[in-house]
Short mmCIF file of N, CA, C and O in Angstrom, two decimals:
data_model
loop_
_atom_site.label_atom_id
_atom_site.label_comp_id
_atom_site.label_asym_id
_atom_site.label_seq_id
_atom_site.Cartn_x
_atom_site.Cartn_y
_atom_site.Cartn_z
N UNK A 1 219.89 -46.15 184.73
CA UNK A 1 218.67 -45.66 185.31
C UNK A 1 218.70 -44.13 185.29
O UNK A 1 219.74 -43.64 185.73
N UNK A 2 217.58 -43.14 184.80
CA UNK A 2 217.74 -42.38 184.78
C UNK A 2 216.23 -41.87 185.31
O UNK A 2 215.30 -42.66 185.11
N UNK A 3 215.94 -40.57 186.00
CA UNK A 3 214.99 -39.80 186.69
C UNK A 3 213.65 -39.83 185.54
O UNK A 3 213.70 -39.18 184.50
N UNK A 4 212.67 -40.54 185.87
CA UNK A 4 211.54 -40.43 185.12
C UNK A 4 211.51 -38.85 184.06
O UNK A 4 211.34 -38.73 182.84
N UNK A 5 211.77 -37.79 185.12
CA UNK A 5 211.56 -36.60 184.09
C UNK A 5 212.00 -36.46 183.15
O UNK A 5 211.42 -35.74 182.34
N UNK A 6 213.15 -37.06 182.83
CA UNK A 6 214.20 -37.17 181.59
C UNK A 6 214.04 -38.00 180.79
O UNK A 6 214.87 -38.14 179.90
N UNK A 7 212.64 -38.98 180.91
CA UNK A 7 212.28 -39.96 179.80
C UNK A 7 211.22 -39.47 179.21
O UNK A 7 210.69 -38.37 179.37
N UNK A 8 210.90 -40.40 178.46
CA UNK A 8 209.40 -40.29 177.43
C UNK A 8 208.64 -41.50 177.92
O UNK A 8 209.32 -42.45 178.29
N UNK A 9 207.35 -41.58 177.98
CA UNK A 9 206.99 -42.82 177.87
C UNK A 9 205.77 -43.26 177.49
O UNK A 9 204.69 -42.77 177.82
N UNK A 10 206.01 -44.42 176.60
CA UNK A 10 205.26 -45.24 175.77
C UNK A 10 204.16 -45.97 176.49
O UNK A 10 204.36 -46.40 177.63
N UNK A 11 202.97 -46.13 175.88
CA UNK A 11 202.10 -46.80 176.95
C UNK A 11 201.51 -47.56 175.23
O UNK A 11 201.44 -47.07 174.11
N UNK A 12 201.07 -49.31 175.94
CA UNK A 12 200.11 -49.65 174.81
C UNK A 12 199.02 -50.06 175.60
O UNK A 12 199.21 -50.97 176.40
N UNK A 13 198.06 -49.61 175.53
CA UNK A 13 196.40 -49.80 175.83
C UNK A 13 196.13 -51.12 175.90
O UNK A 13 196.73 -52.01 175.31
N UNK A 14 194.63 -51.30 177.11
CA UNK A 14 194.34 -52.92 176.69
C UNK A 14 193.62 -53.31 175.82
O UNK A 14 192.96 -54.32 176.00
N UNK A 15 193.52 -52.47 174.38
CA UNK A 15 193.09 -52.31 173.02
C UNK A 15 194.07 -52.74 171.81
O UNK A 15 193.98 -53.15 170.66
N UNK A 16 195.22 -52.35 172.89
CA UNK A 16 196.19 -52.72 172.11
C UNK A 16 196.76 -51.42 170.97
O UNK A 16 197.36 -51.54 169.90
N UNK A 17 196.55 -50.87 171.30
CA UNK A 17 196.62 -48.91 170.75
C UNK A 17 197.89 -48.45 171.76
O UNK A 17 197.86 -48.30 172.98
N UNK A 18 199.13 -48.25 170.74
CA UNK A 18 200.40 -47.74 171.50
C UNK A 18 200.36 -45.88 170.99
O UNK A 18 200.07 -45.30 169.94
N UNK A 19 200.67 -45.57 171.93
CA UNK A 19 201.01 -43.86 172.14
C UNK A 19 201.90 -43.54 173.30
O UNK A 19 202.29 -44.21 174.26
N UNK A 20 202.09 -42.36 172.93
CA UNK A 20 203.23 -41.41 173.24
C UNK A 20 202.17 -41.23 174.74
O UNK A 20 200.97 -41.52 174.77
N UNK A 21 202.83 -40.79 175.68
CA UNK A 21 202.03 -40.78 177.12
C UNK A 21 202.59 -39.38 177.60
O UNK A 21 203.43 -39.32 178.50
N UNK A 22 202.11 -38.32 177.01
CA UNK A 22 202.70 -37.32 178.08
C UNK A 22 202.29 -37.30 179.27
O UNK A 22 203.14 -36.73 179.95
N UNK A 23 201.37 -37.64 179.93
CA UNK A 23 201.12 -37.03 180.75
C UNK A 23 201.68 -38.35 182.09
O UNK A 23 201.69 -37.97 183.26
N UNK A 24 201.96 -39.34 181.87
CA UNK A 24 202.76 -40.42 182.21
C UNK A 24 201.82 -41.03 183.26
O UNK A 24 202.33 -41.78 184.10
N UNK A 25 200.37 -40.76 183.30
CA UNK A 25 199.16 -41.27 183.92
C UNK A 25 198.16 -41.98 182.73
O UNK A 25 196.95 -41.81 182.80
N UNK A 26 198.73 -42.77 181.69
CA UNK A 26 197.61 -43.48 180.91
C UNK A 26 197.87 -45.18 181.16
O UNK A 26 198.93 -45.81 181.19
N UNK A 27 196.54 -45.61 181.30
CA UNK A 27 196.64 -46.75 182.09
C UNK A 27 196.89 -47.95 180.51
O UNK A 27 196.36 -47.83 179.40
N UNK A 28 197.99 -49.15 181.07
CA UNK A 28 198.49 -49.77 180.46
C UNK A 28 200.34 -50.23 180.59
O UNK A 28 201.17 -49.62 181.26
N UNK A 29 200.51 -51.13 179.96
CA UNK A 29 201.77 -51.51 179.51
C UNK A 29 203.02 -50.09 179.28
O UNK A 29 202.95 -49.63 178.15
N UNK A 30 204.10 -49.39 180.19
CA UNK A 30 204.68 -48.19 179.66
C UNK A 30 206.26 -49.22 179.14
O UNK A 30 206.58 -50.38 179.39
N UNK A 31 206.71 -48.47 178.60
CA UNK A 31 207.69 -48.23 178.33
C UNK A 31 208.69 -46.72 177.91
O UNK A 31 208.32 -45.76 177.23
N UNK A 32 209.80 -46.90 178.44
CA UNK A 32 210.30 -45.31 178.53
C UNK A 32 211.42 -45.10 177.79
O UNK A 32 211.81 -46.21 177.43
N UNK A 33 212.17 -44.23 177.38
CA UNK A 33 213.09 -43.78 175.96
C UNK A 33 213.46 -42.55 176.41
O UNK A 33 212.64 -41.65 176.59
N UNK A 34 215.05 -42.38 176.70
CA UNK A 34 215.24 -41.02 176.82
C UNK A 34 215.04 -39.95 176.16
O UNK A 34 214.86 -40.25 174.97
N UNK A 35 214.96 -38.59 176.37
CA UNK A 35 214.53 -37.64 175.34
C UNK A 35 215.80 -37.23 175.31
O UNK A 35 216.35 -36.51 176.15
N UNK A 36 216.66 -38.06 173.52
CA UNK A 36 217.49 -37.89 173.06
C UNK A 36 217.60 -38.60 171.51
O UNK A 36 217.29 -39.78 171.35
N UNK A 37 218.05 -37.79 170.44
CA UNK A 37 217.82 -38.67 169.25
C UNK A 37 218.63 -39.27 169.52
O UNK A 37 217.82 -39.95 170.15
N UNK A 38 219.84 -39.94 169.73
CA UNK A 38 220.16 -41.41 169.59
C UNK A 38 219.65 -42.52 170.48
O UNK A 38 219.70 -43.71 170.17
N UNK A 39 219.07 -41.96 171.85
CA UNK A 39 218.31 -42.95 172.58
C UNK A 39 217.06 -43.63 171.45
O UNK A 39 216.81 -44.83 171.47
N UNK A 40 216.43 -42.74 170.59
CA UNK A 40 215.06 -42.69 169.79
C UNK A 40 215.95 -43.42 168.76
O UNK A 40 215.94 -44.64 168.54
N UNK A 41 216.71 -42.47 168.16
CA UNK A 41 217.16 -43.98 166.61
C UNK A 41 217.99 -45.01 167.13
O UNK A 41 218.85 -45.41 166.35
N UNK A 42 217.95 -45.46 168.09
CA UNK A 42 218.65 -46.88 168.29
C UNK A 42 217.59 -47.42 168.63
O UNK A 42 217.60 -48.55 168.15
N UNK A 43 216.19 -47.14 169.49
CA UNK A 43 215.04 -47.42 169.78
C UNK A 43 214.05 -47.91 168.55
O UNK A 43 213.23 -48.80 168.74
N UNK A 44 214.18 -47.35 167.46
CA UNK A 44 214.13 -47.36 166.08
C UNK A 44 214.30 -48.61 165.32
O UNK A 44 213.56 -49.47 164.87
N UNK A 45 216.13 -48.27 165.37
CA UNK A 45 216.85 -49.54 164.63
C UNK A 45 216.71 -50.96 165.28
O UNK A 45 216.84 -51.97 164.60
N UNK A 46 216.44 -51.00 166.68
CA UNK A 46 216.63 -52.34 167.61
C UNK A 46 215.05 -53.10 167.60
O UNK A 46 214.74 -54.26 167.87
N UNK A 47 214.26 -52.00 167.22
CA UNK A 47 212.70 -52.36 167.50
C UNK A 47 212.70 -52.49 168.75
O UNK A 47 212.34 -53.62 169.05
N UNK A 48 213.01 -51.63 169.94
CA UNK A 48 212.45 -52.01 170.95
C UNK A 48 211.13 -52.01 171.50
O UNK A 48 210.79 -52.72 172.45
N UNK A 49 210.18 -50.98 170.72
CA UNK A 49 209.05 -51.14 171.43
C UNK A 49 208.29 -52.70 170.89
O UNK A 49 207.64 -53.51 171.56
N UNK A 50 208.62 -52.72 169.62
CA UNK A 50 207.91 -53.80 169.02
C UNK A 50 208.59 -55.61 170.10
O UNK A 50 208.19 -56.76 169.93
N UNK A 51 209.37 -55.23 170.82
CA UNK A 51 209.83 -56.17 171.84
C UNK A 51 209.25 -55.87 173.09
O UNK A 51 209.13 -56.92 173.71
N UNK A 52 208.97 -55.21 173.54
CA UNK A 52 208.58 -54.50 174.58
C UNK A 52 207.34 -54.88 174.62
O UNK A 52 206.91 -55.06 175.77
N UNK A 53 206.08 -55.18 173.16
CA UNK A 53 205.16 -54.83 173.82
C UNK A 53 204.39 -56.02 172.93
O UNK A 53 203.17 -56.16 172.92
N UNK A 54 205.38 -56.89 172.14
CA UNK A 54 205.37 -57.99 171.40
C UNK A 54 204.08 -57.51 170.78
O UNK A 54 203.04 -58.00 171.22
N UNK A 55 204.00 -56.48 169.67
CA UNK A 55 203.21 -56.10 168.59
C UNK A 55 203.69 -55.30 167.53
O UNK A 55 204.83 -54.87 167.73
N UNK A 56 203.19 -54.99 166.51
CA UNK A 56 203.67 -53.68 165.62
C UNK A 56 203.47 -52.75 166.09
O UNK A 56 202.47 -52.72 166.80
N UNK A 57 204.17 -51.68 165.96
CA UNK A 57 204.00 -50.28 166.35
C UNK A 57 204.00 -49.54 165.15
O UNK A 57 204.79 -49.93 164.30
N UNK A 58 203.24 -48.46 164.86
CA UNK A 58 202.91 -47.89 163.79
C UNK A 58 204.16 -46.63 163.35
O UNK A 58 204.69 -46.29 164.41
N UNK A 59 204.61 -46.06 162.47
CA UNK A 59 205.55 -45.42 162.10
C UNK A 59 205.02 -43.86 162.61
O UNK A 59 205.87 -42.98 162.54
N UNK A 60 204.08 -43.59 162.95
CA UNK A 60 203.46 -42.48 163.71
C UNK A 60 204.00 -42.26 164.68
O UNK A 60 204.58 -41.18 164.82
N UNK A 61 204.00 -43.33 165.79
CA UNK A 61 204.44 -43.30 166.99
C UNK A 61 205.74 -42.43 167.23
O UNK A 61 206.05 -41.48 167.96
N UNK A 62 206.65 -43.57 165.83
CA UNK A 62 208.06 -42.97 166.30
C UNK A 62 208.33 -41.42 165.77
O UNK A 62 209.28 -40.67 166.00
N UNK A 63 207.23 -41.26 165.06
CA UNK A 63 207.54 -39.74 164.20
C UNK A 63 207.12 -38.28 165.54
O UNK A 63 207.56 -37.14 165.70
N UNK A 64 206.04 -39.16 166.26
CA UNK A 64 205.61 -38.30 167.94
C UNK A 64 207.09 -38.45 168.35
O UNK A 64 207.73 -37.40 168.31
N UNK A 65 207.69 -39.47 168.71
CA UNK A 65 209.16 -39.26 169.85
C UNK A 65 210.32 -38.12 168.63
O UNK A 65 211.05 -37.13 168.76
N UNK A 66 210.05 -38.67 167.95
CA UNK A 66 211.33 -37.52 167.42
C UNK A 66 210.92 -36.21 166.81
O UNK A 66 211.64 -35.57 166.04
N UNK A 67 209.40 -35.75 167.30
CA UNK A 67 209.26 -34.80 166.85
C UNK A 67 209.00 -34.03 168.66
O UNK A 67 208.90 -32.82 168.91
N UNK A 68 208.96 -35.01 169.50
CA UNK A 68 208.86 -34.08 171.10
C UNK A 68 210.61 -33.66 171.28
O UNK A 68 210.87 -32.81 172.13
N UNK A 69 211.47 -34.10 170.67
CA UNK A 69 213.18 -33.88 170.41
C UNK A 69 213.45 -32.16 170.28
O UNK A 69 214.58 -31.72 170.09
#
């Protein structure tokens, strides 16, 4: 467990539209990822969001987390 400030977090819409959530007030499904590249490429390799949120997630998404790095 680590202090919200030190995560990222993922939100997917009830559209079903996943994004990067800075502002950690967008309403929906979150999920959170430390801001660290190996937290992000194991997040990557494991598919967790695509478990998380039982959909595809677009290769955009992950290119937002490792480019807020």
């Amino acid at each position: 467990m680590n202090p919200k400030d030190t995560m990222m977090r993922i939100v997917c819409n009830n559209q079903g539209n996943v994004a990067v959530d800075f502002s950690s007030k967008m309403p929906g499904r979150g999920a959170y990822v430390c801001k660290n590249r190996e937290c992000v490429a194991k997040l990557i390799k494991i598919k967790g969001l695509e478990r998380a949120f039982k959909k595809k997630v677009l290769k955009e998404v992950y290119e937002i987390l490792l480019g807020e790095l």
